[in-house]
Amino acid sequence: MPPSQFGGVYRGKRILVTGHTGFKGSWLTLWLSEVLGAEVSGISLPPPEFPNHWKLLGLKIDDRQFDIRNGEQIAKAIAEIRPEIVFHLAAQPLVRASYADPIGTWATNVMGTANVLDACRQCNSVRAIVAVTTDKCYENLEHGEGFKETDRLGGHDPYSASKAGAEMVAASYRSAFFNPPKGPLLATARAGNVIGGGDWSRDRLIPDLVRSVESKQPLLIRSPKATRPWQHVLESLTGYLLLGQKLNEGDASFAEAWNFGPSSDGNRPVQDVLERLKRHWPDLKWDLAPGIHPHEAGLLHLDSTKARTRLGWHPVWDLDQALATTADWYRTYLATGEIATRPQLQSYCAAACKEGGAHGPHAL
């Protein structure tokens, strides 16, 4: 897998990934450091889950573990690192956790984002910033149509609303401080429900299902009819890397919000995802959880037309491939303690290259 992927833009570049110890962040850091030839630094809280994907990867990078709510520490670290491209993924990422700690969620997702962007404003090495939010940042009236980037932002729960707030922080910094030639180019990325090996977060469908297999107990599911845009984690990361490439090249037309969601086949109810996943992992079992649960949206769907037409981005693996790969990752880990992250990344990159050739949709 040559570092010429994405036009070779990341080779030798100083890259900062916030949230590098998390699920998405650890996959992204691996891709940047071992495949794309970047000089990666990371800022994140210490990973809470055990086992943890970041620790299992054993990556040797500039690893700085502290809270992004500490503005002075963020500013000092970014001044020392002098990154050229920043991927901001650090966040409180869980809906149910936001009900338990709404203040912490708002502080991390809104003020943490402001801290990162303000530190970048004061660091003249930064050329490009990709700030990752979520598909849940939209005001969800469940009208059945896919959300477009121009749709109204909002959120019922503290997580969703705080991510809408992070989008507003980014829009403010873009218009007030980051207009060329005064500052870096800033884009925001809104991805759907990502799946893949290495996620052990609480209150997420597949990690909870894996824990149920370990404990030999059926998983209790809350909302079997809830529909989400499911895709493998590498699909969203490809979108982020494409955005970073375009922004680094100085094209200000890409400094805006972007959706990265699956095709219509990937927009499926929880029950359907479980049944498909069981084909690849027959040991899976689940039941309906009793009682009343905190509000979560029944329907989420992203319109990713802009990313497909302007970035040339589209998913490489369909939903069944994503589920098969995810099931294989966890089965392998539970059976042997080994992780399949590197070979799966290699397989994904090979599939993308084969599909698009030397000038394929992902410039891989």
mmCIF file of C-alpha atoms in Angstrom:
data_model
loop_
_atom_site.group_PDB
_atom_site.id
_atom_site.type_symbol
_atom_site.label_atom_id
_atom_site.label_comp_id
_atom_site.label_asym_id
_atom_site.label_seq_id
_atom_site.Cartn_x
_atom_site.Cartn_y
_atom_site.Cartn_z
ATOM 1 C CA MET A 1 0.000 0.000 0.000
ATOM 2 C CA PRO A 2 2.063 2.941 -1.230
ATOM 3 C CA PRO A 3 2.032 6.355 0.459
ATOM 4 C CA SER A 4 0.991 7.768 -2.939
ATOM 5 C CA GLN A 5 -2.637 7.238 -1.888
ATOM 6 C CA PHE A 6 -4.592 10.502 -1.808
ATOM 7 C CA GLY A 7 -2.081 12.016 -4.193
ATOM 8 C CA GLY A 8 0.755 11.449 -1.722
ATOM 9 C CA VAL A 9 -0.378 14.542 0.176
ATOM 10 C CA TYR A 10 0.189 12.990 3.618
ATOM 11 C CA ARG A 11 3.704 11.685 3.039
ATOM 12 C CA GLY A 12 6.083 13.438 5.455
ATOM 13 C CA LYS A 13 3.367 15.836 6.663
ATOM 14 C CA ARG A 14 2.935 16.733 10.335
ATOM 15 C CA ILE A 15 -0.597 15.535 11.120
ATOM 16 C CA LEU A 16 -2.528 15.984 14.360
ATOM 17 C CA VAL A 17 -5.349 13.589 15.214
ATOM 18 C CA THR A 18 -7.418 14.495 18.258
ATOM 19 C CA GLY A 19 -9.242 11.506 19.704
ATOM 20 C CA HIS A 20 -6.556 9.164 18.385
ATOM 21 C CA THR A 21 -7.137 6.594 21.150
ATOM 22 C CA GLY A 22 -10.792 6.149 20.166
ATOM 23 C CA PHE A 23 -12.368 3.757 17.679
ATOM 24 C CA LYS A 24 -12.259 5.950 14.566
ATOM 25 C CA GLY A 25 -9.147 7.788 15.681
ATOM 26 C CA SER A 26 -7.070 4.645 16.128
ATOM 27 C CA TRP A 27 -7.941 3.345 12.635
ATOM 28 C CA LEU A 28 -7.163 6.775 11.163
ATOM 29 C CA THR A 29 -3.847 7.062 13.005
ATOM 30 C CA LEU A 30 -2.799 3.621 11.766
ATOM 31 C CA TRP A 31 -3.644 4.548 8.173
ATOM 32 C CA LEU A 32 -1.809 7.861 8.337
ATOM 33 C CA SER A 33 1.316 6.637 10.108
ATOM 34 C CA GLU A 34 1.934 3.162 8.646
ATOM 35 C CA VAL A 35 0.432 3.490 5.160
ATOM 36 C CA LEU A 36 0.443 7.137 4.129
ATOM 37 C CA GLY A 37 3.848 8.011 5.590
ATOM 38 C CA ALA A 38 2.694 10.875 7.811
ATOM 39 C CA GLU A 39 4.370 12.149 10.970
ATOM 40 C CA VAL A 40 1.436 11.779 13.350
ATOM 41 C CA SER A 41 0.799 13.318 16.755
ATOM 42 C CA GLY A 42 -2.268 12.520 18.832
ATOM 43 C CA ILE A 43 -4.178 14.315 21.577
ATOM 44 C CA SER A 44 -6.813 12.362 23.470
ATOM 45 C CA LEU A 45 -8.009 11.171 26.835
ATOM 46 C CA PRO A 46 -6.548 7.835 27.961
ATOM 47 C CA PRO A 47 -8.709 5.073 26.486
ATOM 48 C CA PRO A 48 -11.279 3.848 29.037
ATOM 49 C CA GLU A 49 -12.258 0.483 27.596
ATOM 50 C CA PHE A 50 -10.387 -2.769 28.046
ATOM 51 C CA PRO A 51 -9.511 -4.293 25.704
ATOM 52 C CA ASN A 52 -8.659 -1.187 23.697
ATOM 53 C CA HIS A 53 -7.942 -0.956 19.975
ATOM 54 C CA TRP A 54 -5.365 1.818 20.368
ATOM 55 C CA LYS A 55 -3.298 -0.212 22.824
ATOM 56 C CA LEU A 56 -3.604 -3.368 20.747
ATOM 57 C CA LEU A 57 -2.263 -1.575 17.669
ATOM 58 C CA GLY A 58 0.931 -0.596 19.494
ATOM 59 C CA LEU A 59 1.584 2.429 17.280
ATOM 60 C CA LYS A 60 4.698 4.499 17.956
ATOM 61 C CA ILE A 61 3.638 8.120 17.535
ATOM 62 C CA ASP A 62 3.767 11.352 19.519
ATOM 63 C CA ASP A 63 1.040 10.284 21.969
ATOM 64 C CA ARG A 64 -0.294 13.072 24.232
ATOM 65 C CA GLN A 65 -3.121 12.105 26.558
ATOM 66 C CA PHE A 66 -5.053 14.950 28.169
ATOM 67 C CA ASP A 67 -8.491 16.599 28.072
ATOM 68 C CA ILE A 68 -9.339 18.934 25.175
ATOM 69 C CA ARG A 69 -11.407 21.000 27.620
ATOM 70 C CA ASN A 70 -8.067 22.336 28.874
ATOM 71 C CA GLY A 71 -7.584 25.245 26.473
ATOM 72 C CA GLU A 72 -4.138 26.240 27.713
ATOM 73 C CA GLN A 73 -2.802 22.702 27.345
ATOM 74 C CA ILE A 74 -4.286 22.374 23.851
ATOM 75 C CA ALA A 75 -2.721 25.659 22.749
ATOM 76 C CA LYS A 76 0.686 24.668 24.146
ATOM 77 C CA ALA A 77 0.601 21.227 22.489
ATOM 78 C CA ILE A 78 -0.431 22.518 19.074
ATOM 79 C CA ALA A 79 2.223 25.224 19.231
ATOM 80 C CA GLU A 80 4.816 22.507 19.917
ATOM 81 C CA ILE A 81 3.555 20.044 17.297
ATOM 82 C CA ARG A 82 3.064 22.669 14.572
ATOM 83 C CA PRO A 83 0.740 20.426 12.553
ATOM 84 C CA GLU A 84 0.040 21.073 8.891
ATOM 85 C CA ILE A 85 -3.240 19.120 8.794
ATOM 86 C CA VAL A 86 -5.566 18.544 11.762
ATOM 87 C CA PHE A 87 -8.244 15.861 12.077
ATOM 88 C CA HIS A 88 -10.424 16.730 15.074
ATOM 89 C CA LEU A 89 -12.226 13.593 16.286
ATOM 90 C CA ALA A 90 -12.007 13.990 20.086
ATOM 91 C CA ALA A 91 -15.528 14.037 21.538
ATOM 92 C CA GLN A 92 -18.032 12.547 23.946
ATOM 93 C CA PRO A 93 -19.565 10.285 21.273
ATOM 94 C CA LEU A 94 -22.489 8.485 22.936
ATOM 95 C CA VAL A 95 -26.168 9.457 23.112
ATOM 96 C CA ARG A 96 -26.981 7.613 26.333
ATOM 97 C CA ALA A 97 -23.825 8.873 28.061
ATOM 98 C CA SER A 98 -24.950 12.416 27.235
ATOM 99 C CA TYR A 99 -28.102 11.879 29.301
ATOM 100 C CA ALA A 100 -25.940 10.819 32.263
ATOM 101 C CA ASP A 101 -23.501 13.736 31.887
ATOM 102 C CA PRO A 102 -25.007 16.548 29.788
ATOM 103 C CA ILE A 103 -22.655 19.249 31.091
ATOM 104 C CA GLY A 104 -19.556 17.173 30.353
ATOM 105 C CA THR A 105 -20.910 16.388 26.893
ATOM 106 C CA TRP A 106 -21.532 20.054 26.070
ATOM 107 C CA ALA A 107 -18.149 21.089 27.468
ATOM 108 C CA THR A 108 -16.242 18.483 25.459
ATOM 109 C CA ASN A 109 -18.100 18.708 22.163
ATOM 110 C CA VAL A 110 -18.578 22.473 21.996
ATOM 111 C CA MET A 111 -15.860 24.113 24.104
ATOM 112 C CA GLY A 112 -13.386 21.351 23.284
ATOM 113 C CA THR A 113 -13.914 22.048 19.592
ATOM 114 C CA ALA A 114 -13.532 25.784 20.213
ATOM 115 C CA ASN A 115 -10.270 25.145 22.092
ATOM 116 C CA VAL A 116 -8.845 23.097 19.210
ATOM 117 C CA LEU A 117 -9.871 25.612 16.553
ATOM 118 C CA ASP A 118 -8.588 28.581 18.528
ATOM 119 C CA ALA A 119 -5.221 26.891 19.047
ATOM 120 C CA CYS A 120 -5.089 26.252 15.289
ATOM 121 C CA ARG A 121 -5.935 29.927 14.684
ATOM 122 C CA GLN A 122 -2.798 30.883 16.606
ATOM 123 C CA CYS A 123 -0.529 28.346 14.857
ATOM 124 C CA ASN A 124 0.582 29.488 11.393
ATOM 125 C CA SER A 125 1.678 26.012 10.289
ATOM 126 C CA VAL A 126 -1.925 24.718 10.029
ATOM 127 C CA ARG A 127 -3.207 24.594 6.444
ATOM 128 C CA ALA A 128 -6.220 22.283 6.747
ATOM 129 C CA ILE A 129 -8.665 21.179 9.451
ATOM 130 C CA VAL A 130 -11.287 18.428 9.222
ATOM 131 C CA ALA A 131 -13.646 18.611 12.214
ATOM 132 C CA VAL A 132 -15.724 15.455 12.622
ATOM 133 C CA THR A 133 -19.266 15.739 13.970
ATOM 134 C CA THR A 134 -22.152 13.306 13.297
ATOM 135 C CA ASP A 135 -25.260 12.548 11.255
ATOM 136 C CA LYS A 136 -27.216 13.279 14.449
ATOM 137 C CA CYS A 137 -26.421 17.015 14.250
ATOM 138 C CA TYR A 138 -29.530 17.632 12.127
ATOM 139 C CA GLU A 139 -32.922 18.660 13.502
ATOM 140 C CA ASN A 140 -34.597 15.299 12.999
ATOM 141 C CA LEU A 141 -38.294 15.538 12.098
ATOM 142 C CA GLU A 142 -38.177 11.963 10.712
ATOM 143 C CA HIS A 143 -39.719 13.026 7.397
ATOM 144 C CA GLY A 144 -38.201 10.028 5.590
ATOM 145 C CA GLU A 145 -35.817 11.962 3.354
ATOM 146 C CA GLY A 146 -32.052 11.976 3.601
ATOM 147 C CA PHE A 147 -30.520 14.972 5.347
ATOM 148 C CA LYS A 148 -28.606 17.384 3.116
ATOM 149 C CA GLU A 149 -25.742 19.527 4.328
ATOM 150 C CA THR A 150 -27.940 22.624 4.053
ATOM 151 C CA ASP A 151 -30.686 21.238 6.323
ATOM 152 C CA ARG A 152 -31.370 22.783 9.703
ATOM 153 C CA LEU A 153 -29.190 21.705 12.640
ATOM 154 C CA GLY A 154 -30.591 20.663 15.998
ATOM 155 C CA GLY A 155 -30.831 17.805 18.459
ATOM 156 C CA HIS A 156 -33.139 16.326 21.085
ATOM 157 C CA ASP A 157 -30.517 14.714 23.334
ATOM 158 C CA PRO A 158 -27.426 16.532 24.682
ATOM 159 C CA TYR A 159 -25.072 14.580 22.404
ATOM 160 C CA SER A 160 -26.893 15.469 19.175
ATOM 161 C CA ALA A 161 -27.473 19.086 20.197
ATOM 162 C CA SER A 162 -23.858 19.519 21.282
ATOM 163 C CA LYS A 163 -22.672 18.242 17.914
ATOM 164 C CA ALA A 164 -24.933 20.784 16.208
ATOM 165 C CA GLY A 165 -23.237 23.297 18.491
ATOM 166 C CA ALA A 166 -19.814 22.083 17.355
ATOM 167 C CA GLU A 167 -20.909 22.651 13.748
ATOM 168 C CA MET A 168 -21.862 26.228 14.648
ATOM 169 C CA VAL A 169 -18.503 26.789 16.349
ATOM 170 C CA ALA A 170 -16.755 25.557 13.196
ATOM 171 C CA ALA A 171 -18.897 27.768 10.949
ATOM 172 C CA SER A 172 -18.104 30.775 13.135
ATOM 173 C CA TYR A 173 -14.347 30.174 13.065
ATOM 174 C CA ARG A 174 -14.471 29.568 9.315
ATOM 175 C CA SER A 175 -16.187 32.872 8.579
ATOM 176 C CA ALA A 176 -14.485 34.983 11.268
ATOM 177 C CA PHE A 177 -10.898 33.717 11.192
ATOM 178 C CA PHE A 178 -10.191 31.112 8.516
ATOM 179 C CA ASN A 179 -10.986 32.923 5.295
ATOM 180 C CA PRO A 180 -8.003 32.695 2.920
ATOM 181 C CA PRO A 181 -5.362 33.961 3.103
ATOM 182 C CA LYS A 182 -5.762 34.635 6.833
ATOM 183 C CA GLY A 183 -5.951 31.064 8.070
ATOM 184 C CA PRO A 184 -6.357 27.363 7.332
ATOM 185 C CA LEU A 185 -9.241 25.852 5.408
ATOM 186 C CA LEU A 186 -11.819 24.152 7.643
ATOM 187 C CA ALA A 187 -14.389 21.483 6.713
ATOM 188 C CA THR A 188 -16.800 19.518 8.880
ATOM 189 C CA ALA A 189 -17.677 15.863 8.272
ATOM 190 C CA ARG A 190 -20.943 14.171 9.222
ATOM 191 C CA ALA A 191 -20.824 10.388 8.962
ATOM 192 C CA GLY A 192 -23.399 7.710 9.649
ATOM 193 C CA ASN A 193 -23.249 4.826 12.117
ATOM 194 C CA VAL A 194 -19.814 3.299 11.641
ATOM 195 C CA ILE A 195 -19.014 -0.320 12.406
ATOM 196 C CA GLY A 196 -15.820 -2.331 12.381
ATOM 197 C CA GLY A 197 -13.403 -4.171 14.615
ATOM 198 C CA GLY A 198 -11.931 -2.529 17.664
ATOM 199 C CA ASP A 199 -14.981 -0.671 18.984
ATOM 200 C CA TRP A 200 -15.775 -1.514 22.611
ATOM 201 C CA SER A 201 -17.892 1.521 23.473
ATOM 202 C CA ARG A 202 -20.830 0.968 25.791
ATOM 203 C CA ASP A 203 -24.363 1.331 24.414
ATOM 204 C CA ARG A 204 -23.366 0.671 20.809
ATOM 205 C CA LEU A 205 -25.032 -2.218 19.050
ATOM 206 C CA ILE A 206 -22.113 -4.349 17.871
ATOM 207 C CA PRO A 207 -19.750 -3.868 20.855
ATOM 208 C CA ASP A 208 -22.648 -4.754 23.189
ATOM 209 C CA LEU A 209 -23.373 -7.790 21.023
ATOM 210 C CA VAL A 210 -19.746 -8.924 21.269
ATOM 211 C CA ARG A 211 -19.876 -8.619 25.059
ATOM 212 C CA SER A 212 -23.053 -10.706 25.069
ATOM 213 C CA VAL A 213 -21.231 -13.452 23.161
ATOM 214 C CA GLU A 214 -18.402 -13.368 25.699
ATOM 215 C CA SER A 215 -20.856 -13.640 28.604
ATOM 216 C CA LYS A 216 -22.990 -16.247 26.790
ATOM 217 C CA GLN A 217 -26.100 -14.115 27.384
ATOM 218 C CA PRO A 218 -28.517 -12.736 24.766
ATOM 219 C CA LEU A 219 -28.155 -9.036 24.011
ATOM 220 C CA LEU A 220 -31.111 -6.917 25.116
ATOM 221 C CA ILE A 221 -31.903 -4.444 22.339
ATOM 222 C CA ARG A 222 -33.870 -1.241 22.913
ATOM 223 C CA SER A 223 -35.162 -0.209 19.484
ATOM 224 C CA PRO A 224 -35.248 -3.034 16.900
ATOM 225 C CA LYS A 225 -37.072 -0.854 14.340
ATOM 226 C CA ALA A 226 -34.735 2.145 14.615
ATOM 227 C CA THR A 227 -33.175 2.791 11.200
ATOM 228 C CA ARG A 228 -29.601 4.022 10.814
ATOM 229 C CA PRO A 229 -27.069 4.574 7.982
ATOM 230 C CA TRP A 230 -24.578 1.738 8.637
ATOM 231 C CA GLN A 231 -21.119 1.627 7.048
ATOM 232 C CA HIS A 232 -17.629 0.359 7.791
ATOM 233 C CA VAL A 233 -15.356 2.770 9.641
ATOM 234 C CA LEU A 234 -12.920 2.885 6.706
ATOM 235 C CA GLU A 235 -15.593 4.438 4.468
ATOM 236 C CA SER A 236 -15.945 7.510 6.661
ATOM 237 C CA LEU A 237 -12.177 7.769 7.153
ATOM 238 C CA THR A 238 -11.709 7.781 3.385
ATOM 239 C CA GLY A 239 -14.021 10.774 3.248
ATOM 240 C CA TYR A 240 -12.039 12.586 5.938
ATOM 241 C CA LEU A 241 -8.751 11.896 4.156
ATOM 242 C CA LEU A 242 -10.138 13.103 0.836
ATOM 243 C CA LEU A 243 -11.282 16.305 2.507
ATOM 244 C CA GLY A 244 -7.870 16.794 4.102
ATOM 245 C CA GLN A 245 -6.263 16.347 0.688
ATOM 246 C CA LYS A 246 -8.484 18.929 -0.999
ATOM 247 C CA LEU A 247 -8.095 21.471 1.799
ATOM 248 C CA ASN A 248 -4.318 21.052 1.897
ATOM 249 C CA GLU A 249 -4.238 21.742 -1.838
ATOM 250 C CA GLY A 250 -5.797 25.128 -1.053
ATOM 251 C CA ASP A 251 -9.199 24.665 -2.669
ATOM 252 C CA ALA A 252 -11.490 26.841 -0.529
ATOM 253 C CA SER A 253 -14.616 25.455 -2.240
ATOM 254 C CA PHE A 254 -14.212 22.314 -0.094
ATOM 255 C CA ALA A 255 -14.178 24.282 3.194
ATOM 256 C CA GLU A 256 -17.760 23.502 4.181
ATOM 257 C CA ALA A 257 -19.917 20.698 5.621
ATOM 258 C CA TRP A 258 -19.955 17.182 4.103
ATOM 259 C CA ASN A 259 -22.106 14.078 4.575
ATOM 260 C CA PHE A 260 -20.578 10.604 4.328
ATOM 261 C CA GLY A 261 -23.284 7.957 4.438
ATOM 262 C CA PRO A 262 -23.972 4.596 2.792
ATOM 263 C CA SER A 263 -26.142 3.829 -0.201
ATOM 264 C CA SER A 264 -29.811 3.028 0.429
ATOM 265 C CA ASP A 265 -28.936 -0.635 1.127
ATOM 266 C CA GLY A 266 -26.912 0.477 4.144
ATOM 267 C CA ASN A 267 -29.827 2.361 5.682
ATOM 268 C CA ARG A 268 -31.372 -0.495 7.628
ATOM 269 C CA PRO A 269 -33.294 -1.150 10.878
ATOM 270 C CA VAL A 270 -31.409 -2.573 13.852
ATOM 271 C CA GLN A 271 -33.306 -5.877 13.587
ATOM 272 C CA ASP A 272 -32.242 -6.331 9.961
ATOM 273 C CA VAL A 273 -28.607 -5.573 10.782
ATOM 274 C CA LEU A 274 -28.662 -8.182 13.552
ATOM 275 C CA GLU A 275 -30.167 -10.822 11.265
ATOM 276 C CA ARG A 276 -27.586 -10.111 8.545
ATOM 277 C CA LEU A 277 -24.771 -10.167 11.083
ATOM 278 C CA LYS A 278 -25.938 -13.524 12.423
ATOM 279 C CA ARG A 279 -25.328 -15.076 8.980
ATOM 280 C CA HIS A 280 -21.629 -14.349 9.519
ATOM 281 C CA TRP A 281 -21.626 -15.152 13.254
ATOM 282 C CA PRO A 282 -24.234 -17.784 14.202
ATOM 283 C CA ASP A 283 -23.429 -17.476 17.937
ATOM 284 C CA LEU A 284 -25.204 -14.098 18.161
ATOM 285 C CA LYS A 285 -28.430 -13.956 20.204
ATOM 286 C CA TRP A 286 -30.684 -11.089 21.270
ATOM 287 C CA ASP A 287 -33.982 -10.255 22.950
ATOM 288 C CA LEU A 288 -36.073 -7.112 23.308
ATOM 289 C CA ALA A 289 -35.137 -5.067 26.383
ATOM 290 C CA PRO A 290 -38.068 -4.366 28.740
ATOM 291 C CA GLY A 291 -38.931 -0.957 30.167
ATOM 292 C CA ILE A 292 -38.804 2.652 28.992
ATOM 293 C CA HIS A 293 -35.600 4.038 27.516
ATOM 294 C CA PRO A 294 -34.311 7.583 26.832
ATOM 295 C CA HIS A 295 -35.406 9.089 23.530
ATOM 296 C CA GLU A 296 -33.385 8.188 20.439
ATOM 297 C CA ALA A 297 -34.318 9.025 16.855
ATOM 298 C CA GLY A 298 -36.266 6.345 15.010
ATOM 299 C CA LEU A 299 -34.976 7.238 11.541
ATOM 300 C CA LEU A 300 -31.688 8.701 10.361
ATOM 301 C CA HIS A 301 -30.645 8.915 6.725
ATOM 302 C CA LEU A 302 -27.929 10.959 5.019
ATOM 303 C CA ASP A 303 -27.934 12.340 1.499
ATOM 304 C CA SER A 304 -24.287 12.086 0.420
ATOM 305 C CA THR A 305 -24.798 13.285 -3.153
ATOM 306 C CA LYS A 306 -22.363 16.164 -2.704
ATOM 307 C CA ALA A 307 -19.531 13.879 -1.546
ATOM 308 C CA ARG A 308 -20.188 11.480 -4.409
ATOM 309 C CA THR A 309 -20.275 14.125 -7.127
ATOM 310 C CA ARG A 310 -17.675 16.623 -5.933
ATOM 311 C CA LEU A 311 -15.212 14.450 -3.981
ATOM 312 C CA GLY A 312 -15.669 11.255 -5.988
ATOM 313 C CA TRP A 313 -16.323 9.440 -2.699
ATOM 314 C CA HIS A 314 -18.531 6.402 -2.412
ATOM 315 C CA PRO A 315 -18.519 3.260 -0.241
ATOM 316 C CA VAL A 316 -16.234 0.429 -1.371
ATOM 317 C CA TRP A 317 -17.797 -2.279 0.826
ATOM 318 C CA ASP A 318 -21.559 -2.813 0.866
ATOM 319 C CA LEU A 319 -23.360 -3.537 4.137
ATOM 320 C CA ASP A 320 -22.915 -7.304 3.976
ATOM 321 C CA GLN A 321 -19.179 -6.941 3.337
ATOM 322 C CA ALA A 322 -18.905 -4.478 6.212
ATOM 323 C CA LEU A 323 -20.759 -6.837 8.551
ATOM 324 C CA ALA A 324 -18.742 -9.877 7.442
ATOM 325 C CA THR A 325 -15.467 -8.014 7.993
ATOM 326 C CA THR A 326 -16.608 -6.770 11.396
ATOM 327 C CA ALA A 327 -17.721 -10.222 12.520
ATOM 328 C CA ASP A 328 -14.420 -11.720 11.353
ATOM 329 C CA TRP A 329 -12.436 -9.115 13.315
ATOM 330 C CA TYR A 330 -14.197 -9.890 16.599
ATOM 331 C CA ARG A 331 -14.294 -13.660 16.102
ATOM 332 C CA THR A 332 -10.552 -13.642 15.453
ATOM 333 C CA TYR A 333 -9.825 -11.519 18.501
ATOM 334 C CA LEU A 334 -12.013 -13.581 20.866
ATOM 335 C CA ALA A 335 -10.476 -16.824 19.600
ATOM 336 C CA THR A 336 -6.800 -15.833 19.423
ATOM 337 C CA GLY A 337 -6.259 -12.404 20.987
ATOM 338 C CA GLU A 338 -4.919 -11.206 17.611
ATOM 339 C CA ILE A 339 -6.312 -8.218 15.720
ATOM 340 C CA ALA A 340 -7.099 -8.203 12.009
ATOM 341 C CA THR A 341 -6.909 -4.419 11.608
ATOM 342 C CA ARG A 342 -3.853 -4.225 9.374
ATOM 343 C CA PRO A 343 -4.870 -6.981 6.920
ATOM 344 C CA GLN A 344 -8.395 -5.567 6.741
ATOM 345 C CA LEU A 345 -7.063 -2.087 5.959
ATOM 346 C CA GLN A 346 -4.870 -3.614 3.250
ATOM 347 C CA SER A 347 -7.869 -5.502 1.838
ATOM 348 C CA TYR A 348 -9.979 -2.348 1.783
ATOM 349 C CA CYS A 349 -7.308 -0.303 0.010
ATOM 350 C CA ALA A 350 -6.813 -3.072 -2.553
ATOM 351 C CA ALA A 351 -10.567 -3.201 -3.227
ATOM 352 C CA ALA A 352 -10.711 0.580 -3.670
ATOM 353 C CA CYS A 353 -7.771 0.539 -6.099
ATOM 354 C CA LYS A 354 -9.234 -2.343 -8.091
ATOM 355 C CA GLU A 355 -12.592 -0.631 -8.325
ATOM 356 C CA GLY A 356 -11.255 2.723 -9.466
ATOM 357 C CA GLY A 357 -7.835 2.058 -10.981
ATOM 358 C CA ALA A 358 -4.967 4.481 -10.673
ATOM 359 C CA HIS A 359 -7.332 7.462 -10.771
ATOM 360 C CA GLY A 360 -10.208 5.814 -8.903
ATOM 361 C CA PRO A 361 -12.924 7.474 -6.871
ATOM 362 C CA HIS A 362 -10.796 7.587 -3.741
ATOM 363 C CA ALA A 363 -7.524 8.509 -5.426
ATOM 364 C CA LEU A 364 -6.036 5.420 -3.761
#
